[in-house]
Amino acid sequence: MTDFNSDGATPAPAAQRALSALARNGADQEALTTLAGCDVLLPDPTSVVGMPEDDEGADPHSLSLPVFEQQDGARLVPVFTTESRMAQALPQVQRYHRVPLSLLAGNWPSDDLSLTIDAGAPEAVTLTAQGVRTLPSLAG
């Protein structure tokens, strides 16, 4: 896998502790604040089988979100705390971007998109668009 924006920092320990705390208590503000300040791995949708390729002439400074539709019609964007968790959930992903969760949340595009952190993991957390948009204020 290729990390296009890696500074070598490993986001896993703090983010995974926060996810564990949120799995036990979804209203844990300290865990939400910790999570809001973490970097996450955003799969590059052009590396996911069945996802459309980037449009020619697209803004090179913007990211395309990988949007998956569930059987019930719910649409979500998955992000991950580690390469191994991403590989378990989306083995077909070849590339990703490391992004601050608060930056991603601050530019959340739609009220009908949810964010799932570490899909497939026991402590996976899904936030509604409203919940996602609260993260930047928690990160400071």
PDB file of N, CA and C in Angstrom, residues 3-5 40-46 54-55 58-67 77-79 95-101 103-105 107-109 113:
ATOM      1  N   ASP A   3       1.174   5.243   1.080  1.00  0.00           N
ATOM      2  CA  ASP A   3       0.644   6.348   1.859  1.00  0.00           C
ATOM      3  C   ASP A   3       1.175   7.618   1.237  1.00  0.00           C
ATOM      4  N   PHE A   4       0.311   8.409   0.614  1.00  0.00           N
ATOM      5  CA  PHE A   4       0.730   9.590  -0.112  1.00  0.00           C
ATOM      6  C   PHE A   4       1.126  10.754   0.780  1.00  0.00           C
ATOM      7  N   ASN A   5       0.766  10.717   2.028  1.00  0.00           N
ATOM      8  CA  ASN A   5       1.000  11.878   2.871  1.00  0.00           C
ATOM      9  C   ASN A   5       1.478  11.435   4.245  1.00  0.00           C
ATOM     10  N   VAL A  40      -6.310   9.553  10.186  1.00  0.00           N
ATOM     11  CA  VAL A  40      -6.916   8.304   9.744  1.00  0.00           C
ATOM     12  C   VAL A  40      -6.441   8.001   8.323  1.00  0.00           C
ATOM     13  N   LEU A  41      -6.626   6.776   7.916  1.00  0.00           N
ATOM     14  CA  LEU A  41      -6.284   6.349   6.569  1.00  0.00           C
ATOM     15  C   LEU A  41      -7.552   6.327   5.732  1.00  0.00           C
ATOM     16  N   LEU A  42      -7.559   7.128   4.688  1.00  0.00           N
ATOM     17  CA  LEU A  42      -8.704   7.244   3.788  1.00  0.00           C
ATOM     18  C   LEU A  42      -8.395   6.466   2.515  1.00  0.00           C
ATOM     19  N   PRO A  43      -9.108   5.364   2.249  1.00  0.00           N
ATOM     20  CA  PRO A  43      -8.843   4.612   1.018  1.00  0.00           C
ATOM     21  C   PRO A  43      -9.002   5.490  -0.215  1.00  0.00           C
ATOM     22  N   ASP A  44      -8.109   5.315  -1.162  1.00  0.00           N
ATOM     23  CA  ASP A  44      -8.188   6.027  -2.436  1.00  0.00           C
ATOM     24  C   ASP A  44      -9.211   5.287  -3.288  1.00  0.00           C
ATOM     25  N   PRO A  45     -10.335   5.938  -3.628  1.00  0.00           N
ATOM     26  CA  PRO A  45     -11.392   5.231  -4.359  1.00  0.00           C
ATOM     27  C   PRO A  45     -10.971   4.741  -5.738  1.00  0.00           C
ATOM     28  N   THR A  46      -9.918   5.310  -6.307  1.00  0.00           N
ATOM     29  CA  THR A  46      -9.484   4.827  -7.617  1.00  0.00           C
ATOM     30  C   THR A  46      -8.759   3.498  -7.510  1.00  0.00           C
ATOM     31  N   ASP A  54     -10.632   8.567 -11.254  1.00  0.00           N
ATOM     32  CA  ASP A  54     -10.649  10.024 -11.127  1.00  0.00           C
ATOM     33  C   ASP A  54     -10.980  10.654 -12.469  1.00  0.00           C
ATOM     34  N   ASP A  55     -11.748  11.725 -12.437  1.00  0.00           N
ATOM     35  CA  ASP A  55     -12.033  12.462 -13.658  1.00  0.00           C
ATOM     36  C   ASP A  55     -10.789  13.218 -14.082  1.00  0.00           C
ATOM     37  N   ALA A  58      -9.502  16.852 -12.670  1.00  0.00           N
ATOM     38  CA  ALA A  58      -9.975  17.070 -11.306  1.00  0.00           C
ATOM     39  C   ALA A  58      -8.940  17.872 -10.524  1.00  0.00           C
ATOM     40  N   ASP A  59      -9.383  18.570  -9.512  1.00  0.00           N
ATOM     41  CA  ASP A  59      -8.496  19.366  -8.673  1.00  0.00           C
ATOM     42  C   ASP A  59      -7.503  18.447  -7.964  1.00  0.00           C
ATOM     43  N   PRO A  60      -6.206  18.631  -8.196  1.00  0.00           N
ATOM     44  CA  PRO A  60      -5.217  17.737  -7.584  1.00  0.00           C
ATOM     45  C   PRO A  60      -5.087  17.943  -6.078  1.00  0.00           C
ATOM     46  N   HIS A  61      -5.676  19.012  -5.532  1.00  0.00           N
ATOM     47  CA  HIS A  61      -5.591  19.284  -4.108  1.00  0.00           C
ATOM     48  C   HIS A  61      -6.824  18.787  -3.348  1.00  0.00           C
ATOM     49  N   SER A  62      -7.731  18.133  -4.031  1.00  0.00           N
ATOM     50  CA  SER A  62      -8.918  17.613  -3.360  1.00  0.00           C
ATOM     51  C   SER A  62      -8.842  16.091  -3.304  1.00  0.00           C
ATOM     52  N   LEU A  63      -9.560  15.525  -2.366  1.00  0.00           N
ATOM     53  CA  LEU A  63      -9.624  14.080  -2.216  1.00  0.00           C
ATOM     54  C   LEU A  63     -11.003  13.594  -2.633  1.00  0.00           C
ATOM     55  N   SER A  64     -11.033  12.464  -3.285  1.00  0.00           N
ATOM     56  CA  SER A  64     -12.303  11.816  -3.587  1.00  0.00           C
ATOM     57  C   SER A  64     -12.595  10.842  -2.463  1.00  0.00           C
ATOM     58  N   LEU A  65     -13.835  10.846  -2.012  1.00  0.00           N
ATOM     59  CA  LEU A  65     -14.215   9.948  -0.928  1.00  0.00           C
ATOM     60  C   LEU A  65     -14.733   8.624  -1.480  1.00  0.00           C
ATOM     61  N   PRO A  66     -14.303   7.518  -0.889  1.00  0.00           N
ATOM     62  CA  PRO A  66     -14.856   6.230  -1.277  1.00  0.00           C
ATOM     63  C   PRO A  66     -16.212   6.058  -0.583  1.00  0.00           C
ATOM     64  N   VAL A  67     -17.275   6.053  -1.335  1.00  0.00           N
ATOM     65  CA  VAL A  67     -18.617   5.946  -0.761  1.00  0.00           C
ATOM     66  C   VAL A  67     -19.163   4.556  -1.059  1.00  0.00           C
ATOM     67  N   VAL A  77     -18.679   6.404   4.319  1.00  0.00           N
ATOM     68  CA  VAL A  77     -17.289   6.564   3.927  1.00  0.00           C
ATOM     69  C   VAL A  77     -16.467   5.864   4.998  1.00  0.00           C
ATOM     70  N   PRO A  78     -15.672   4.855   4.618  1.00  0.00           N
ATOM     71  CA  PRO A  78     -14.851   4.175   5.612  1.00  0.00           C
ATOM     72  C   PRO A  78     -13.476   4.826   5.752  1.00  0.00           C
ATOM     73  N   VAL A  79     -12.996   4.922   6.975  1.00  0.00           N
ATOM     74  CA  VAL A  79     -11.621   5.316   7.260  1.00  0.00           C
ATOM     75  C   VAL A  79     -11.082   4.325   8.282  1.00  0.00           C
ATOM     76  N   ARG A  95      -4.093   1.834  -2.380  1.00  0.00           N
ATOM     77  CA  ARG A  95      -3.549   3.138  -1.981  1.00  0.00           C
ATOM     78  C   ARG A  95      -4.484   3.804  -0.990  1.00  0.00           C
ATOM     79  N   TYR A  96      -3.904   4.704  -0.218  1.00  0.00           N
ATOM     80  CA  TYR A  96      -4.702   5.482   0.718  1.00  0.00           C
ATOM     81  C   TYR A  96      -4.009   6.806   0.971  1.00  0.00           C
ATOM     82  N   HIS A  97      -4.710   7.688   1.656  1.00  0.00           N
ATOM     83  CA  HIS A  97      -4.185   8.983   2.065  1.00  0.00           C
ATOM     84  C   HIS A  97      -4.295   9.064   3.584  1.00  0.00           C
ATOM     85  N   ARG A  98      -3.271   9.550   4.235  1.00  0.00           N
ATOM     86  CA  ARG A  98      -3.330   9.811   5.680  1.00  0.00           C
ATOM     87  C   ARG A  98      -3.832  11.246   5.829  1.00  0.00           C
ATOM     88  N   VAL A  99      -4.947  11.410   6.526  1.00  0.00           N
ATOM     89  CA  VAL A  99      -5.536  12.741   6.687  1.00  0.00           C
ATOM     90  C   VAL A  99      -5.945  12.955   8.145  1.00  0.00           C
ATOM     91  N   PRO A 100      -5.865  14.183   8.622  1.00  0.00           N
ATOM     92  CA  PRO A 100      -6.392  14.483   9.952  1.00  0.00           C
ATOM     93  C   PRO A 100      -7.913  14.313   9.933  1.00  0.00           C
ATOM     94  N   LEU A 101      -8.423  13.562  10.885  1.00  0.00           N
ATOM     95  CA  LEU A 101      -9.866  13.322  10.926  1.00  0.00           C
ATOM     96  C   LEU A 101     -10.630  14.635  11.034  1.00  0.00           C
ATOM     97  N   LEU A 103      -9.847  17.517   9.775  1.00  0.00           N
ATOM     98  CA  LEU A 103      -9.869  18.179   8.464  1.00  0.00           C
ATOM     99  C   LEU A 103     -10.904  17.522   7.554  1.00  0.00           C
ATOM    100  N   LEU A 104     -10.919  16.212   7.532  1.00  0.00           N
ATOM    101  CA  LEU A 104     -11.916  15.485   6.742  1.00  0.00           C
ATOM    102  C   LEU A 104     -13.321  15.853   7.215  1.00  0.00           C
ATOM    103  N   ALA A 105     -13.517  15.869   8.519  1.00  0.00           N
ATOM    104  CA  ALA A 105     -14.834  16.169   9.083  1.00  0.00           C
ATOM    105  C   ALA A 105     -15.253  17.616   8.812  1.00  0.00           C
ATOM    106  N   ASN A 107     -14.821  19.283   6.261  1.00  0.00           N
ATOM    107  CA  ASN A 107     -15.223  19.442   4.864  1.00  0.00           C
ATOM    108  C   ASN A 107     -16.231  18.372   4.454  1.00  0.00           C
ATOM    109  N   TRP A 108     -17.002  17.888   5.421  1.00  0.00           N
ATOM    110  CA  TRP A 108     -17.934  16.786   5.142  1.00  0.00           C
ATOM    111  C   TRP A 108     -18.974  17.238   4.127  1.00  0.00           C
ATOM    112  N   PRO A 109     -19.140  16.477   3.023  1.00  0.00           N
ATOM    113  CA  PRO A 109     -19.908  16.982   1.889  1.00  0.00           C
ATOM    114  C   PRO A 109     -21.421  16.835   1.934  1.00  0.00           C
ATOM    115  N   LEU A 113     -24.347  11.137   4.189  1.00  0.00           N
ATOM    116  CA  LEU A 113     -23.164  10.281   4.314  1.00  0.00           C
ATOM    117  C   LEU A 113     -22.783  10.111   5.775  1.00  0.00           C
TER     118      LEU A 113
END
